[in-house]
PDB file of C-alpha atoms in Angstrom:
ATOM      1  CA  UNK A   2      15.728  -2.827  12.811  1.00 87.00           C
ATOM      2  CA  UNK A   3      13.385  -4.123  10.866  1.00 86.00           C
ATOM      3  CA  UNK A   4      12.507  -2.495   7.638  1.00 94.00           C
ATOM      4  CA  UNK A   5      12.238  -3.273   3.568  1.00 97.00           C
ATOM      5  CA  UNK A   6      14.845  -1.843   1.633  1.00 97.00           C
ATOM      6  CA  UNK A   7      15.318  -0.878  -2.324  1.00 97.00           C
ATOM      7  CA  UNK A   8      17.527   0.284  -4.745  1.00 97.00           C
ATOM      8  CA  UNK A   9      17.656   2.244  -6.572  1.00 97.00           C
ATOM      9  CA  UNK A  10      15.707   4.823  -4.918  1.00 97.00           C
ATOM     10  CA  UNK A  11      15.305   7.099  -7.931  1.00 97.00           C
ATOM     11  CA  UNK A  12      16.289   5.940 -11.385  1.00 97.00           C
ATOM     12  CA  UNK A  13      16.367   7.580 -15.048  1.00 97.00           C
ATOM     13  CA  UNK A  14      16.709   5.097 -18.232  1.00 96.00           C
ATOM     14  CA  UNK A  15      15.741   5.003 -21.321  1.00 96.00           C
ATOM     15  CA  UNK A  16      13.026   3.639 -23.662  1.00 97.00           C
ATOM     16  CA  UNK A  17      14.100  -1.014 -23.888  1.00 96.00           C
ATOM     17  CA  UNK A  18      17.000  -0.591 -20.998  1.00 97.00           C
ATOM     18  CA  UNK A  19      16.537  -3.448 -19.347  1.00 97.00           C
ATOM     19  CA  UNK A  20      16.711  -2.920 -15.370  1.00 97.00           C
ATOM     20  CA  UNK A  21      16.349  -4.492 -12.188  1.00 98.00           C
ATOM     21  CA  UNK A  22      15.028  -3.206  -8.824  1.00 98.00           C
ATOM     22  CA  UNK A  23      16.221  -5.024  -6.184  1.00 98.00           C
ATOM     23  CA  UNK A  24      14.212  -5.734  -2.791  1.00 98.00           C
ATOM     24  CA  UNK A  25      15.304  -7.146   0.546  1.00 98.00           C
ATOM     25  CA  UNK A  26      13.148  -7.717   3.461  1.00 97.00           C
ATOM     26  CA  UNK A  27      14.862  -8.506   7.325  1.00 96.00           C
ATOM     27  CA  UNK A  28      11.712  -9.829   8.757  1.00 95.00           C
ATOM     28  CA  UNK A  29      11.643 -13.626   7.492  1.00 94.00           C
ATOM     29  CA  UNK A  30       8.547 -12.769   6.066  1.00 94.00           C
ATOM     30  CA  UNK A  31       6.709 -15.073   3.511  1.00 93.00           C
ATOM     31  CA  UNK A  32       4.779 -13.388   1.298  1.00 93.00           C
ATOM     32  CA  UNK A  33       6.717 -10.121  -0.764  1.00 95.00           C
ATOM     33  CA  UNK A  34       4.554  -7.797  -3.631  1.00 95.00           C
ATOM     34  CA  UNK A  35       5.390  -5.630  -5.734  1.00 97.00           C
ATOM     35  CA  UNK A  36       2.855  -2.141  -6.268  1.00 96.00           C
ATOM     36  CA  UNK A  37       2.945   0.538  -8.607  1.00 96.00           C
ATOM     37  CA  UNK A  38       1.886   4.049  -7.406  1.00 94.00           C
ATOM     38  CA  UNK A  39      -0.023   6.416 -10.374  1.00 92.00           C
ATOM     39  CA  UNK A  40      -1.899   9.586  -9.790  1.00 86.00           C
ATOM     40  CA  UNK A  41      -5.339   8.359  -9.147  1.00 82.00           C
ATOM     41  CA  UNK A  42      -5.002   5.045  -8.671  1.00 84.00           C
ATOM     42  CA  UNK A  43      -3.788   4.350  -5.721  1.00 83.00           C
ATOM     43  CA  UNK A  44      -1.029   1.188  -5.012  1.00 90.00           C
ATOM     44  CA  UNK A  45      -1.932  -2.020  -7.636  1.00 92.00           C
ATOM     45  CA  UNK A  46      -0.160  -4.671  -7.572  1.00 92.00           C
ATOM     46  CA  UNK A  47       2.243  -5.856  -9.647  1.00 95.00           C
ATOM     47  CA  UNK A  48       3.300  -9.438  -8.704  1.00 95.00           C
ATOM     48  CA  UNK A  49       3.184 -11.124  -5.670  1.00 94.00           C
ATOM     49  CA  UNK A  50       5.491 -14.011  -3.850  1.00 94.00           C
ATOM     50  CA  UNK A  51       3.794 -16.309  -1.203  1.00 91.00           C
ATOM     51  CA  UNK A  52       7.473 -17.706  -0.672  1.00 92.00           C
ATOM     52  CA  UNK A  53      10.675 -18.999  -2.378  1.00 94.00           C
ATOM     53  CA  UNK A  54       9.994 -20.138  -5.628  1.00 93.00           C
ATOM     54  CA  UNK A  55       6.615 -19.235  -5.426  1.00 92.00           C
ATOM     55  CA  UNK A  56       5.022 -16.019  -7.437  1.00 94.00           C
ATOM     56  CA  UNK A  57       2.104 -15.055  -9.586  1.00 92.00           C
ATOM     57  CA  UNK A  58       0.495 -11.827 -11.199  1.00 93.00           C
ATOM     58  CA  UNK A  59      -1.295  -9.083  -9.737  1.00 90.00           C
ATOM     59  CA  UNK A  60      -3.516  -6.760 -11.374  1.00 88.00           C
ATOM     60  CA  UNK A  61      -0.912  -5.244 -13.361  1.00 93.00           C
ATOM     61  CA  UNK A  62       1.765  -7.662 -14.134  1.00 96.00           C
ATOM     62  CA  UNK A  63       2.765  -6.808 -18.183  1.00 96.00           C
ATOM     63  CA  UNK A  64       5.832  -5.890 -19.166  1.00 97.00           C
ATOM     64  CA  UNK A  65       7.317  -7.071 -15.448  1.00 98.00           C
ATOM     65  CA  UNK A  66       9.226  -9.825 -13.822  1.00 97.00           C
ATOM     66  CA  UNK A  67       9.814 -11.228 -10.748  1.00 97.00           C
ATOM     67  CA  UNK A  68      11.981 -13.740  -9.140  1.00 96.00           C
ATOM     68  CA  UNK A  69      12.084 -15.371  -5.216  1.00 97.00           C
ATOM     69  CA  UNK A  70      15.148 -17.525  -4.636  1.00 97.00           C
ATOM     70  CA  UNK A  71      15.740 -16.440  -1.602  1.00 96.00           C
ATOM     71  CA  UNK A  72      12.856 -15.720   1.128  1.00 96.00           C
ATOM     72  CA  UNK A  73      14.470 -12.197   1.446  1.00 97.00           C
ATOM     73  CA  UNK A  74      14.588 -10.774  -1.552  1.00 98.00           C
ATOM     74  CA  UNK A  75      11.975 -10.265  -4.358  1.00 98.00           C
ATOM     75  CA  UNK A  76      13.525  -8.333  -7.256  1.00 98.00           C
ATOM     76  CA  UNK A  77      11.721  -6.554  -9.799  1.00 98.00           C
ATOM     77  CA  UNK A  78      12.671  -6.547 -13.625  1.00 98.00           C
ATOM     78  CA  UNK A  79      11.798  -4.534 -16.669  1.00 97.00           C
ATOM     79  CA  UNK A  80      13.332  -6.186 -19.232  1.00 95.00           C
ATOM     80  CA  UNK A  81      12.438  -3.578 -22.411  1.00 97.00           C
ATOM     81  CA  UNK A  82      11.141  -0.661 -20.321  1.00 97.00           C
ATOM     82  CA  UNK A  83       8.696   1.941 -21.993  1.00 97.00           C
ATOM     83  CA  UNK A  84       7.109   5.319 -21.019  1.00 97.00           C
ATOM     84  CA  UNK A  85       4.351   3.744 -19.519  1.00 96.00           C
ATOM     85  CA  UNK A  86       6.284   2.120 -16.483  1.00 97.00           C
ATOM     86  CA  UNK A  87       7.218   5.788 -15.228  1.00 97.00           C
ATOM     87  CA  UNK A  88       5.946   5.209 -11.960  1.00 97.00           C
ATOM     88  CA  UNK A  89       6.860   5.167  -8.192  1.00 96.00           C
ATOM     89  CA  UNK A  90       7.600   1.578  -7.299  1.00 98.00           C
ATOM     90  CA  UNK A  91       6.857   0.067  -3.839  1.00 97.00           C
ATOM     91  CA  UNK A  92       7.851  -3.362  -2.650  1.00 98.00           C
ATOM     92  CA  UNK A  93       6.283  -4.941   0.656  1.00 96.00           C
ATOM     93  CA  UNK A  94       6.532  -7.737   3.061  1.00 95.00           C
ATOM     94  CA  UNK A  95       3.586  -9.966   5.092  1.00 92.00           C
ATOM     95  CA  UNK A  96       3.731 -12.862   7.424  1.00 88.00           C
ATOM     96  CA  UNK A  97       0.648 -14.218   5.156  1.00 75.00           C
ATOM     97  CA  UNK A  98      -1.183 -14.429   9.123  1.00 73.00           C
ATOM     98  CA  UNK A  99      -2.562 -10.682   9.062  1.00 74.00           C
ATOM     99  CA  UNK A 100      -2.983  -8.068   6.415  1.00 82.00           C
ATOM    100  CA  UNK A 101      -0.932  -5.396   7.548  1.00 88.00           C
ATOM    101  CA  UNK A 102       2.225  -5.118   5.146  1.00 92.00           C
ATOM    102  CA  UNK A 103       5.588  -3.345   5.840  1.00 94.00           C
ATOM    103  CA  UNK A 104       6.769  -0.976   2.638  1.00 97.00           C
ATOM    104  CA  UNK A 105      10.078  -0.815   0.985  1.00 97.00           C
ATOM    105  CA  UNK A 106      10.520   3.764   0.838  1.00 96.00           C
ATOM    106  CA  UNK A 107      10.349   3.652  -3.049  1.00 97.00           C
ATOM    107  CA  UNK A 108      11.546   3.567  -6.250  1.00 97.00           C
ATOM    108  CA  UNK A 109      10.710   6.158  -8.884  1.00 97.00           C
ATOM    109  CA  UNK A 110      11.501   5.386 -12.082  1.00 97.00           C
ATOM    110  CA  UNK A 111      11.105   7.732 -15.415  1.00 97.00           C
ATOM    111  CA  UNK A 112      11.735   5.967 -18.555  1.00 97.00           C
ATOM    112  CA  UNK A 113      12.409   8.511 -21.480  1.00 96.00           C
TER     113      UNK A 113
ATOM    114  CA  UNK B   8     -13.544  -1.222 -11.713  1.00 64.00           C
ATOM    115  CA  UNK B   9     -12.357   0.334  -7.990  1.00 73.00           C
ATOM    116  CA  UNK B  10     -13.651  -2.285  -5.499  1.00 89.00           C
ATOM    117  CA  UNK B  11     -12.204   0.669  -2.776  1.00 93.00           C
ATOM    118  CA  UNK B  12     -12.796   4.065  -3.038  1.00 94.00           C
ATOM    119  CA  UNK B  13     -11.481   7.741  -1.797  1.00 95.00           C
ATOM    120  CA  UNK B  14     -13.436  10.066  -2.860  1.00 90.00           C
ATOM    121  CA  UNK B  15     -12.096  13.183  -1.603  1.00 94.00           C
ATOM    122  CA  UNK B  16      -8.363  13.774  -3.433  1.00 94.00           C
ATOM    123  CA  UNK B  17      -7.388  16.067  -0.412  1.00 96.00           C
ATOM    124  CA  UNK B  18      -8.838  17.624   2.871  1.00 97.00           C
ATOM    125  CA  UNK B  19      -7.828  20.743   4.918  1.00 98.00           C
ATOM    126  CA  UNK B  20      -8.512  21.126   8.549  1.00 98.00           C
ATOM    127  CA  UNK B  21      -7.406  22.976  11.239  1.00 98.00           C
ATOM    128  CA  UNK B  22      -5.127  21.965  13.826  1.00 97.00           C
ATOM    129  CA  UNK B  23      -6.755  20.407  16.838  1.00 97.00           C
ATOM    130  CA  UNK B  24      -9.932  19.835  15.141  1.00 98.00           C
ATOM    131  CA  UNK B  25     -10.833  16.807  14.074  1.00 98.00           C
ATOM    132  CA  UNK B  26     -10.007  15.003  10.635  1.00 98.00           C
ATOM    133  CA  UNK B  27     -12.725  12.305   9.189  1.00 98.00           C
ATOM    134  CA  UNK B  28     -10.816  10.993   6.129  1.00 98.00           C
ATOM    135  CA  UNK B  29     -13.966   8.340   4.365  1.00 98.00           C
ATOM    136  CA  UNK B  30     -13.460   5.650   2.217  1.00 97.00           C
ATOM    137  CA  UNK B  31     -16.383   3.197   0.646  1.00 97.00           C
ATOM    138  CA  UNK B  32     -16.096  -0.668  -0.606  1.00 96.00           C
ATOM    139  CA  UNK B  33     -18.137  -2.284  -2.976  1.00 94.00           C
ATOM    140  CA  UNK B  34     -17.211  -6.039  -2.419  1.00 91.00           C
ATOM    141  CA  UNK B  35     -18.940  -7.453   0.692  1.00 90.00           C
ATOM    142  CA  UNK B  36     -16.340 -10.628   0.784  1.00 89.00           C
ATOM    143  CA  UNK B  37     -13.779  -8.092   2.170  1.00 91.00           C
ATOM    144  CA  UNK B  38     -13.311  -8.809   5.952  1.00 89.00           C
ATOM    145  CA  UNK B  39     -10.495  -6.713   6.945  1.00 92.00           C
ATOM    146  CA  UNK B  40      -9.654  -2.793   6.330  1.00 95.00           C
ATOM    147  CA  UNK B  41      -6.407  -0.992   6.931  1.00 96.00           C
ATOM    148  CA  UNK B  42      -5.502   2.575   7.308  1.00 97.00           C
ATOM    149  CA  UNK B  43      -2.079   3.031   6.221  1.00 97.00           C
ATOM    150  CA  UNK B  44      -0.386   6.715   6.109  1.00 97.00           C
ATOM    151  CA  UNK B  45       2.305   7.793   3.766  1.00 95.00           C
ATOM    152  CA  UNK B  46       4.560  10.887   3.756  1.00 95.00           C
ATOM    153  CA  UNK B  47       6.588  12.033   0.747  1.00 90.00           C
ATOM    154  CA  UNK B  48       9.845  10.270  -0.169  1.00 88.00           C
ATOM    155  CA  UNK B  49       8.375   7.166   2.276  1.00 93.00           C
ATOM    156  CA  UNK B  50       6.817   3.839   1.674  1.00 95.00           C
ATOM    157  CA  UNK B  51       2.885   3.762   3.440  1.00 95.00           C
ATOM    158  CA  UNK B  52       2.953   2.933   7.309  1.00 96.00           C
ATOM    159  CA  UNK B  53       0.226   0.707   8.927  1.00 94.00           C
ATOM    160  CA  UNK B  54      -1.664   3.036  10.923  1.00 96.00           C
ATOM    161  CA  UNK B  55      -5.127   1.073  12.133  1.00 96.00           C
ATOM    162  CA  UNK B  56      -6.960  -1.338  11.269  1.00 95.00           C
ATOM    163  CA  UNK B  57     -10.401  -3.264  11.686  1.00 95.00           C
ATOM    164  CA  UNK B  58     -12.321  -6.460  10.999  1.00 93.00           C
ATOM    165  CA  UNK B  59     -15.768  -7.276   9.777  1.00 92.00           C
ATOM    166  CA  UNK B  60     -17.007  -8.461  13.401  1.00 93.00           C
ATOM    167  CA  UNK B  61     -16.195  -4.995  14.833  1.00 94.00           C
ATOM    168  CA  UNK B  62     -17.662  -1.771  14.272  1.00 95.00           C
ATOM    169  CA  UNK B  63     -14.776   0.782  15.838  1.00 97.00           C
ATOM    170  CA  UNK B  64     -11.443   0.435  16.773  1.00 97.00           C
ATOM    171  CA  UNK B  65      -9.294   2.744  18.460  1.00 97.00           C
ATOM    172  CA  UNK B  66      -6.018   3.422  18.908  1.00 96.00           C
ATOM    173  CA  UNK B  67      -5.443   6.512  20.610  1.00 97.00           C
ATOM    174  CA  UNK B  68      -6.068   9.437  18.317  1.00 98.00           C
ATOM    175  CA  UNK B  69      -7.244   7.475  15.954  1.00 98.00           C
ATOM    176  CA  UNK B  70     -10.066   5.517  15.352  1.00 98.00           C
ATOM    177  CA  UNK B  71     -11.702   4.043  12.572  1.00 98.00           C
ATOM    178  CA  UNK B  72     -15.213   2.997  12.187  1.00 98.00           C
ATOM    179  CA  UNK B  73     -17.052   0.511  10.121  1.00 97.00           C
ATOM    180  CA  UNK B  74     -20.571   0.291   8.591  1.00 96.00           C
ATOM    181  CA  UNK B  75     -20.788  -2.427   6.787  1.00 95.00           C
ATOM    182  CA  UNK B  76     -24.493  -2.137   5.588  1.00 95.00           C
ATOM    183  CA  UNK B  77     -23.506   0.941   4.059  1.00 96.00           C
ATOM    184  CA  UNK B  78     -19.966  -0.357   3.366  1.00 96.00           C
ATOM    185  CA  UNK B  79     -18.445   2.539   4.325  1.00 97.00           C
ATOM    186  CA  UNK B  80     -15.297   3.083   7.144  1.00 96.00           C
ATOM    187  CA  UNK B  81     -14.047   6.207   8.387  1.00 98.00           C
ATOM    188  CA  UNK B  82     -10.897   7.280  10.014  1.00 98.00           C
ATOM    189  CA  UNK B  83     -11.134  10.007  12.776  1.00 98.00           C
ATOM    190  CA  UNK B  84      -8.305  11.718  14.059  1.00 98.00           C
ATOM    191  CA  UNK B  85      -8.812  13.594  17.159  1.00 97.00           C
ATOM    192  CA  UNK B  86      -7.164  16.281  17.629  1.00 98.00           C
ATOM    193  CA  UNK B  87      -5.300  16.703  14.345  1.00 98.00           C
ATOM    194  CA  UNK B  88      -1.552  17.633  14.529  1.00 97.00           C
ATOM    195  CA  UNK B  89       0.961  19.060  12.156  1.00 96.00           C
ATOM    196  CA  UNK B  90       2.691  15.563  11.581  1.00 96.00           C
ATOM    197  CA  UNK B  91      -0.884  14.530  10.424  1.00 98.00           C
ATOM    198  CA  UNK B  92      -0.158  15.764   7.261  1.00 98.00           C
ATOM    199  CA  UNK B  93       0.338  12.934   4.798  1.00 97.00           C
ATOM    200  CA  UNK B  94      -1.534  10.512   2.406  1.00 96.00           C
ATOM    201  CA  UNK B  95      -3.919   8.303   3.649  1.00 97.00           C
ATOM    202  CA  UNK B  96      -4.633   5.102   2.235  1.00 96.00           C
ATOM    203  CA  UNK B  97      -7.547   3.269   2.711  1.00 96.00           C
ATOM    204  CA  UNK B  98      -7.174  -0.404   1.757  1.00 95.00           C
ATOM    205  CA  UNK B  99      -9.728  -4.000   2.180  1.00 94.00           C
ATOM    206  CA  UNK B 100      -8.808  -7.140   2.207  1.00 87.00           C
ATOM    207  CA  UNK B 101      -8.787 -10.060   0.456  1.00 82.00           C
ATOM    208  CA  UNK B 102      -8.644  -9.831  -2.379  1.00 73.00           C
ATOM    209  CA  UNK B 103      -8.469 -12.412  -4.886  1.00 70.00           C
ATOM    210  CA  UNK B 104      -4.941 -14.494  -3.852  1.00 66.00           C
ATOM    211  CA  UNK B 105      -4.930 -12.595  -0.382  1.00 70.00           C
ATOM    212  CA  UNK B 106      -3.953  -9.239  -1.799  1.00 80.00           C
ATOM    213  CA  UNK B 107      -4.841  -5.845  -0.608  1.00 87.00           C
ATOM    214  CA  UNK B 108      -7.115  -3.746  -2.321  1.00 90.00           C
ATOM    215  CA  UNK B 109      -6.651   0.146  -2.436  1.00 91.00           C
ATOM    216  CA  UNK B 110      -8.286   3.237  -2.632  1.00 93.00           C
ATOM    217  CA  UNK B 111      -6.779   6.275  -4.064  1.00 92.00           C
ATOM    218  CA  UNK B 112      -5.221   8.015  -1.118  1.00 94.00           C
ATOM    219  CA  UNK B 113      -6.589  11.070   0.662  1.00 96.00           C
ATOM    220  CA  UNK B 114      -3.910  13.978   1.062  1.00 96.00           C
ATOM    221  CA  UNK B 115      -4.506  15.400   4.558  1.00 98.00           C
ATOM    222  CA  UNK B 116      -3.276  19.241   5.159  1.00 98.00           C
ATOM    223  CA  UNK B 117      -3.225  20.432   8.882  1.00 98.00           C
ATOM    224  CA  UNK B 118      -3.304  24.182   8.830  1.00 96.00           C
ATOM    225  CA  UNK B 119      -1.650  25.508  11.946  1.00 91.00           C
TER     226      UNK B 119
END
């Protein structure tokens, strides 16, 4: 089946815990994001990977990183996470051909 | 600034009526626009989608229609079901490095 997986799917920390959200895709895809969902504001994206070794920012890329040594997986990392990153995390997949993206189900972190 | 934009936060209607769910861009560079639906605990689903060089596409309940003078698309969804209840995601394309661009979401209530 093909599908984007993460983990965790809910997570708790607190305030400079560094963590890592992992992301795997099945679909050999090329290009991998990551979005943040807030009230309001719809999905922005995080970071972006157009393939292995290959990333750069999105609209909202401070106080993230990413990594792509393998084409499927894209992990996400919060190295001192604060308040402000309490969110509901998405990660997705694309060919690069067409638009239409394929969603991880979510991670939602609450830093305390 | 929000390039796309939802501006109703939520919408009731009643089952087997229809649902118009709007959504208006502000960047005429974008040539491709995505309906994507999203329930609870899930990651968003592509649901339809249309370019620039067509003014309606359908897919069989729903169809979404484009009017790009008043850069403005619509997604119709005849009748409207009980599993129609979700977020809806409205969502233009490219953006700068091939990204998506998203609107706020429209939550979507189908009264039995």
């Amino acid at each position: 089946e093909a599908q984007v997986t993460q983990n965790p799917r809910y997570l708790i920390t607190v305030t400079g815990k560094k963590l890592t959200v992992t992301c795997s895709q099945n679909m050999n895809h090329e290009y991998m994001s990551w979005y943040r969902q807030d009230p309001g504001l719809g999905l922005r994206q995080i970071y972006y990977s157009m393939n292995v070794e290959v990333t750069d920012k999105g609209d909202v890329p401070e106080g993230y990183k990413v990594s792509r040594k393998e084409k499927r997986n894209f992990p996400l990392i919060l190295e001192s996470p604060s308040p402000n990153q309490t969110s509901l995390y998405f990660c997705a997949s694309w060919t690069g051909y067409h638009y239409e993206q394929y969603f991880g189900p979510g991670t939602r972190l609450t830093v305390t | 600034d929000q390039q796309v934009k939802q501006n109703s936060p939520s919408l009731s209607v009643q089952e087997g009526r229809i649902s118009i769910l709007n959504c208006d861009y502000t960047n005429s560079m974008f040539d491709y626009f995505l309906w994507y639906k999203k329930y609870p605990a899930e990651g968003p689903t592509f649901l339809i989608s249309i370019s620039s060089i067509k003014d309606k596409n359908e897919d069989g309940r729903f169809t979404v229609f484009l009017n790009k003078s008043a850069k403005h698309l619509s997604l119709h969804i005849v009748p409207s079901q009980p599993g129609d209840s979700a977020v809806y995601f409205c969502a233009a394309g490219p953006g700068s490095n091939y990204q998506l661009i998203w609107g706020a979401g429209t939550k979507l209530i189908i009264k039995p």
